[in-house]
Coordinates of C-alpha atoms and ligand atoms in Angstrom, one line a residue:
X483 CA -0.2 0.1 0.1
X484 CA 1.4 3.5 -0.7
X485 CA -0.5 6.6 1.0
X486 CA 0.2 9.6 -0.3
X487 CA 0.5 12.4 2.4
X488 CA 0.4 10.5 6.2
X489 CA -0.7 13.1 8.1
X490 CA -4.6 12.5 10.7
X491 CA -6.8 9.7 8.0
X492 CA -3.5 9.2 6.3
X493 CA -1.9 7.7 9.3
X494 CA -4.8 6.0 10.6
X495 CA -5.3 4.4 7.7
X496 CA -1.2 2.6 8.2
X497 CA -2.4 2.5 12.0
X498 CA -5.8 0.4 11.5
X499 CA -4.3 -1.4 8.1
X500 CA -1.9 -2.9 10.6
X501 CA -3.8 -4.5 13.1
X502 CA -6.0 -5.3 11.0
X503 CA -3.3 -7.4 9.3
X504 CA -4.6 -6.7 5.9
X505 CA -1.6 -4.3 4.6
X506 CA 2.0 -6.3 3.7
X507 CA 4.6 -3.0 2.7
X508 CA 4.0 0.1 3.5
X509 CA 5.3 2.9 1.5
X510 CA 4.6 6.6 2.5
X511 CA 4.9 9.8 0.3
X512 CA 4.4 13.5 2.5
X513 CA 5.6 16.1 1.4
X514 CA 6.7 17.6 4.6
X515 CA 10.1 17.2 6.4
X516 CA 9.3 17.4 9.7
X517 CA 6.6 14.8 9.0
X518 CA 8.7 12.8 7.0
X519 CA 11.2 12.8 10.3
X520 CA 8.0 11.8 12.1
X521 CA 6.7 9.4 10.5
X522 CA 10.1 7.3 10.3
X523 CA 9.7 7.6 14.0
X524 CA 6.3 6.1 14.5
X525 CA 7.5 3.5 12.5
X526 CA 4.6 3.7 10.0
X527 CA 6.0 3.0 7.2
X528 CA 9.4 0.5 5.3
X529 CA 9.7 3.6 2.8
X530 CA 9.1 6.7 3.5
X531 CA 10.0 9.6 1.0
X532 CA 8.9 12.7 -0.2
X533 CA 8.9 11.8 -4.0
X534 CA 5.5 10.4 -4.9
X535 CA 6.5 8.4 -8.5
X536 CA 8.7 6.8 -5.9
X537 CA 6.4 5.8 -3.4
X538 CA 3.9 4.4 -6.3
X539 CA 6.1 2.1 -7.7
X540 CA 4.6 -1.9 -6.9
X541 CA 1.7 -0.4 -4.7
X542 CA -1.4 -2.5 -5.4
X543 CA -3.5 0.4 -3.7
X544 CA -3.0 3.9 -3.5
X545 CA -4.6 6.1 -0.7
X546 CA -4.2 9.7 -1.3
X547 CA -5.0 12.1 1.8
X548 CA -3.2 15.2 1.1
X549 CA -6.3 17.9 1.2
X550 CA -8.5 18.0 -1.5
X551 CA -7.0 21.3 -3.6
X552 CA -3.4 19.0 -3.1
X553 CA -4.7 15.5 -5.0
X554 CA -4.6 16.8 -8.5
X555 CA -0.9 17.6 -8.1
X556 CA -0.5 14.8 -6.0
X557 CA -2.1 12.3 -8.6
X558 CA -0.2 13.9 -11.3
X559 CA 3.0 13.1 -9.6
X560 CA 1.9 9.3 -9.8
X561 CA 0.9 8.9 -12.9
X562 CA 2.9 7.0 -14.9
X563 CA 4.4 5.6 -12.4
X564 CA 1.6 3.3 -11.0
X565 CA 1.5 -0.4 -11.0
X566 CA -0.9 -1.6 -14.3
X567 CA -4.5 -3.3 -12.5
X568 CA -3.5 -1.5 -9.1
X569 CA -6.8 0.6 -7.2
X570 CA -6.0 4.7 -6.2
X571 CA -8.4 6.0 -3.5
X572 CA -8.7 9.3 -1.6
X573 CA -10.2 9.7 1.3
X574 CA -10.8 13.5 0.5
X575 CA -14.4 15.2 2.5
X576 CA -15.3 16.3 -1.1
X577 CA -15.9 14.0 -4.1
X578 CA -17.2 15.8 -7.1
X579 CA -13.7 17.7 -7.9
X580 CA -11.9 15.3 -6.4
X581 CA -12.6 12.2 -8.4
X582 CA -12.8 14.5 -11.7
X583 CA -9.1 15.5 -10.7
X584 CA -7.9 11.4 -10.1
X585 CA -9.4 11.1 -13.7
X586 CA -7.9 13.3 -15.6
X587 CA -4.6 13.4 -13.8
X588 CA -4.8 9.3 -14.0
X589 CA -6.1 8.8 -17.7
X590 CA -2.9 7.5 -19.4
X591 CA -2.2 4.7 -16.2
X592 CA -4.5 1.2 -16.5
X593 CA -5.8 1.4 -12.5
X594 CA -8.9 1.5 -10.9
X595 CA -10.1 4.4 -9.6
X596 CA -12.5 4.7 -6.8
X597 CA -12.8 8.1 -5.0
X598 CA -13.7 7.2 -1.6
X599 CA -14.1 9.6 2.0
X600 CA -14.2 7.7 5.9
X601 CA -16.7 9.8 7.4
X602 CA -14.6 10.4 10.3
X603 CA -11.7 12.4 12.0
X604 CA -11.0 14.6 14.6
X605 CA -10.3 18.4 14.8
X606 CA -5.9 16.9 15.1
X607 CA -3.9 17.0 12.3
X608 CA -0.7 15.5 11.1
X609 CA 1.0 12.2 11.3
X610 CA 0.6 11.7 15.8
X611 CA -2.9 12.7 15.7
X612 CA -3.7 9.0 13.6
X613 CA -5.1 6.9 15.6
X614 CA -6.2 2.8 14.6
X615 CA -9.9 3.2 16.3
X616 CA -11.1 5.6 14.5
X617 CA -12.7 4.2 11.3
X618 CA -14.4 2.5 14.0
X619 CA -18.1 2.1 13.5
X620 CA -17.7 5.0 11.2
X621 CA -19.6 5.3 7.6
X622 CA -16.7 5.4 3.8
X623 CA -18.4 5.9 1.3
X624 CA -17.0 5.2 -2.1
X625 CA -18.0 7.4 -5.0
X626 CA -17.5 4.9 -8.1
X627 CA -17.3 5.6 -12.0
X628 CA -19.6 4.5 -13.5
X629 CA -17.8 1.9 -15.2
X630 CA -19.1 -1.8 -15.8
X631 CA -16.4 -3.8 -16.0
X632 CA -16.2 -7.4 -13.6
X633 CA -12.2 -5.7 -13.4
X634 CA -13.3 -3.1 -12.0
X635 CA -16.2 -4.0 -10.1
X636 CA -14.0 -6.7 -8.3
X637 CA -11.8 -3.3 -7.7
X638 CA -14.3 -1.9 -5.9
X639 CA -15.5 -4.9 -3.8
X640 CA -11.8 -5.1 -2.7
X641 CA -11.6 -1.5 -1.2
X642 CA -14.9 -2.2 0.6
X643 CA -13.7 -5.0 2.0
X644 CA -10.3 -2.7 3.4
X645 CA -12.0 -1.1 4.7
X646 CA -14.6 -3.1 6.2
X647 CA -11.2 -4.3 7.3
X648 CA -10.6 -1.2 9.7
X649 CA -14.1 -1.5 10.5
X650 CA -15.6 0.9 8.2
X651 CA -18.9 0.5 6.9
X652 CA -19.2 1.5 3.7
X653 CA -22.0 2.9 1.3
X654 CA -21.5 3.7 -2.4
X655 CA -23.2 6.7 -4.1
X656 CA -22.1 9.2 -7.1
X657 CA -20.3 12.3 -6.0
X658 CA -23.0 15.0 -7.0
X659 CA -25.3 13.3 -4.4
X660 CA -22.1 13.0 -1.8
X661 CA -21.0 16.9 -1.8
X662 CA -24.6 17.4 -1.4
X663 CA -25.2 15.3 1.3
X664 CA -21.8 16.2 3.1
X665 CA -22.7 19.5 3.0
X666 CA -25.8 19.5 5.5
X667 CA -23.8 16.9 8.2
X668 CA -20.2 18.6 7.7
X669 CA -19.3 21.8 6.1
X670 CA -22.0 23.8 6.7
X671 CA -21.3 23.1 10.9
X672 CA -17.7 23.7 10.5
X673 CA -18.9 27.1 8.7
X674 CA -21.7 28.3 11.2
X675 CA -18.6 26.5 13.8
X676 CA -16.1 28.6 12.1
X677 CA -18.7 31.9 12.2
X678 CA -19.6 31.5 15.5
X679 CA -16.5 31.5 17.4
X680 CA -14.7 34.8 14.8
X681 CA -17.9 37.0 15.8
X682 CA -17.0 36.0 19.5
X683 CA -13.2 36.9 19.2
X684 CA -15.0 40.0 16.9
X685 CA -17.3 41.4 19.6
X686 CA -15.6 43.8 21.9
X687 CA -18.4 44.4 24.2
X688 CA -17.3 40.6 25.3
X689 CA -13.9 40.8 26.7
X690 CA -11.5 37.8 25.6
X691 CA -11.6 36.6 29.3
X692 CA -15.1 36.4 29.5
X693 CA -15.9 34.4 26.6
X694 CA -12.9 31.5 27.4
X695 CA -14.4 32.0 30.9
X696 CA -18.3 30.9 30.4
X697 CA -17.4 28.4 27.0
X698 CA -19.0 25.7 28.5
X699 CA -22.8 27.3 28.5
X700 CA -22.0 26.2 24.8
X701 CA -19.7 28.3 22.7
X702 CA -16.9 25.7 23.5
X703 CA -18.7 22.9 21.4
X704 CA -18.1 25.2 18.8
X705 CA -14.5 25.7 19.4
X706 CA -14.1 21.9 19.0
X707 CA -14.9 22.2 15.3
X708 CA -13.7 26.1 14.8
X709 CA -10.4 24.3 15.5
X710 CA -10.3 22.3 13.0
X711 CA -7.1 21.9 10.4
X712 CA -8.0 25.9 8.4
X713 CA -6.1 24.0 5.6
X714 CA -8.5 21.4 5.0
X715 CA -11.4 23.3 5.3
X716 CA -10.6 26.1 3.7
X717 CA -9.8 23.3 0.7
X718 CA -13.2 21.9 1.6
X719 CA -15.5 24.9 1.0
X720 CA -13.1 25.6 -2.5
X721 CA -14.1 22.7 -4.3
X722 CA -17.1 22.4 -3.1
X723 CA -19.4 25.7 -3.1
X724 CA -22.5 24.5 -5.5
X725 CA -23.6 22.0 -3.0
X726 CA -22.3 24.7 0.4
X727 CA -24.1 27.8 -1.1
X728 CA -26.8 25.5 -2.1
X729 CA -27.2 24.2 2.2
X730 CA -26.9 28.3 2.9
X731 CA -29.4 29.8 1.4
X732 CA -32.0 26.9 2.9
X733 CA -30.3 27.6 6.1
X734 CA -29.7 31.5 5.8
X735 CA -33.5 31.0 5.4
X736 CA -34.4 29.0 8.5
X737 CA -32.4 31.7 10.5
X738 CA -35.0 34.0 9.8
X739 CA -37.6 32.6 10.4
X740 CA -36.2 32.0 13.8
X741 CA -34.9 35.6 14.3
X742 CA -38.7 36.9 13.1
X743 CA -40.2 34.1 15.4
X744 CA -37.9 35.0 18.8
X745 CA -38.7 39.1 17.4
X746 CA -42.5 38.4 18.1
X747 CA -42.0 36.1 21.0
X748 CA -43.6 32.9 19.7
X749 CA -42.4 30.6 22.2
X750 CA -44.5 27.5 21.2
X751 CA -42.7 27.6 17.2
X752 CA -39.5 27.4 18.8
X753 CA -40.2 25.0 21.9
X754 CA -41.5 22.6 18.5
X755 CA -38.1 23.5 16.5
X756 CA -36.3 22.6 19.5
X757 CA -37.8 19.4 20.4
X758 CA -37.7 18.2 17.1
X759 CA -34.1 18.9 17.4
X760 CA -33.2 17.0 20.0
X761 CA -34.6 13.0 18.5
X762 CA -32.1 14.2 15.9
X763 CA -29.3 14.0 18.5
X764 CA -31.1 10.9 20.3
X765 CA -31.3 9.3 16.8
X766 CA -27.9 9.3 16.4
X767 CA -26.8 8.4 19.5
X768 CA -29.3 5.0 18.8
X769 CA -27.2 5.2 15.1
X770 CA -24.2 4.3 17.3
X771 CA -22.7 7.4 15.1
X772 CA -22.3 9.1 18.8
X773 CA -22.0 8.9 22.5
X774 CA -24.9 9.4 25.5
X775 CA -21.9 10.6 27.3
X776 CA -22.0 14.2 28.9
X777 CA -18.7 15.2 27.5
X778 CA -19.6 15.0 23.3
X779 CA -16.9 12.1 22.6
X780 CA -14.5 14.6 23.7
X781 CA -12.1 12.5 24.5
X782 CA -12.3 10.5 20.7
X783 CA -8.3 11.0 19.2
X784 CA -6.3 11.7 22.5
X785 CA -5.0 8.4 22.0
Ligands
NAP460 P1 -3.3 16.2 7.6 O1 -3.1 16.2 8.8 O2 -3.0 18.0 7.3 O3 -2.3 15.4 6.5 C1 -1.7 16.1 5.3 C2 -0.8 15.5 4.7 O4 -0.3 15.4 3.3 C3 0.3 16.9 5.7 O5 1.2 16.0 5.6 C4 1.0 17.2 4.6 O6 1.5 18.1 4.7 C5 0.8 16.6 2.8 N1 0.6 16.9 2.1 C6 0.1 17.9 1.8 N2 0.1 18.0 0.1 C7 1.2 17.2 -0.4 C8 1.3 16.9 -1.4 N3 0.7 17.2 -3.0 N4 1.6 15.4 -1.8 C9 1.8 15.0 -0.4 N5 2.5 15.1 0.7 C10 1.3 16.4 0.3 O7 -4.9 16.5 6.8 P2 -5.7 15.2 6.9 O8 -6.9 16.2 8.0 O9 -5.2 13.3 7.5 O10 -6.5 15.4 6.1 C11 -6.3 15.0 4.4 C12 -7.8 14.2 3.5 O11 -8.7 13.6 3.9 C13 -8.2 15.9 3.5 O12 -8.7 15.5 1.8 C14 -9.6 16.0 4.0 O13 -10.7 16.6 3.1 C15 -9.9 14.4 4.2 N6 -10.4 14.2 5.6 C16 -10.4 14.6 6.6 C17 -11.5 14.3 7.8 C18 -10.7 14.9 8.6 O14 -11.2 15.5 10.2 N7 -9.0 15.7 9.4 C19 -12.1 13.6 7.8 C20 -12.2 12.9 6.2 C21 -11.7 13.1 6.0 P3 1.8 19.5 4.9 O15 1.6 19.0 6.5 O16 4.0 19.4 4.5 O17 0.5 20.1 3.7

């Protein structure tokens, strides 16, 4: 297996695959010299290099785990060096633009491209942030190309098996649907968190000390999300512009309705909405995607 970009997700894939015993030799390519040094110290890989072509040579499975806007560049660096018949995947948070970038860059290589996205992560980044349990009971969405040949379908099945061995549940969908669903469940919540934390930081009448001191009132939970990697999230919003703007339009309308309800003292309307949303959290807990503990699973990722 070759992993290109060995940060939180790349290193978690390696750890989980090793623990599951589903990988032989591991090669890593990472641009960051400091990360490469850490990867060697942590003993993640058999070979660690700054050269993508060198890492992918001979690999049966290639996992691109770089920020979304770096996928094209990383794939172009791999082009021509891939083993014929290899499966090429990625873990990017946006699928439409990444799938396009991969198939464009690798059009001359006879490989099976199966874009993917593990819906699992933390606000930490870098090779030290990875841990083997990250994908346990989490979803991985694969967005296969519209190819029906048996060899390709077999490669998709093999990749799905790989993720299952790492503890994940696997779903398949098309790239557009993925990008819309994730705009609602992930991208918009991050945008809201970035905005709230930014607004609080800008408010002059609330001193910085008070924001920190009274943060347990709700603000604290947004700061965890707003501490997420700036490069990763810049790339997500640039790459998934259309879906995010569509969902943001809906959100803004609903916010206006809430604002009106508050202005006119429509207590029942507020109560109804807050009751419905409480049910959604209960549903997420029942689906095993969150723990009912009061710390909101904040301990996750400290492994
Ligand atoms: P990360 O911890 O920052 O790791 C990315 C690594 O890739 C860094 O070491 C980075 O080096 C390196 N890199 C950047 N460009 C490269 C290139 N062209 N060639 C080789 N290496 C390169 O990021 P991450 O959180 O693992 O995210 C990786 C991917 O997973 C992203 O596409 C993200 O959308 C997706 N994802 C993230 C999460 C999450 O919660 N974090 C969840 C699901 C999916 P530098 O630091 O020097 O740039």
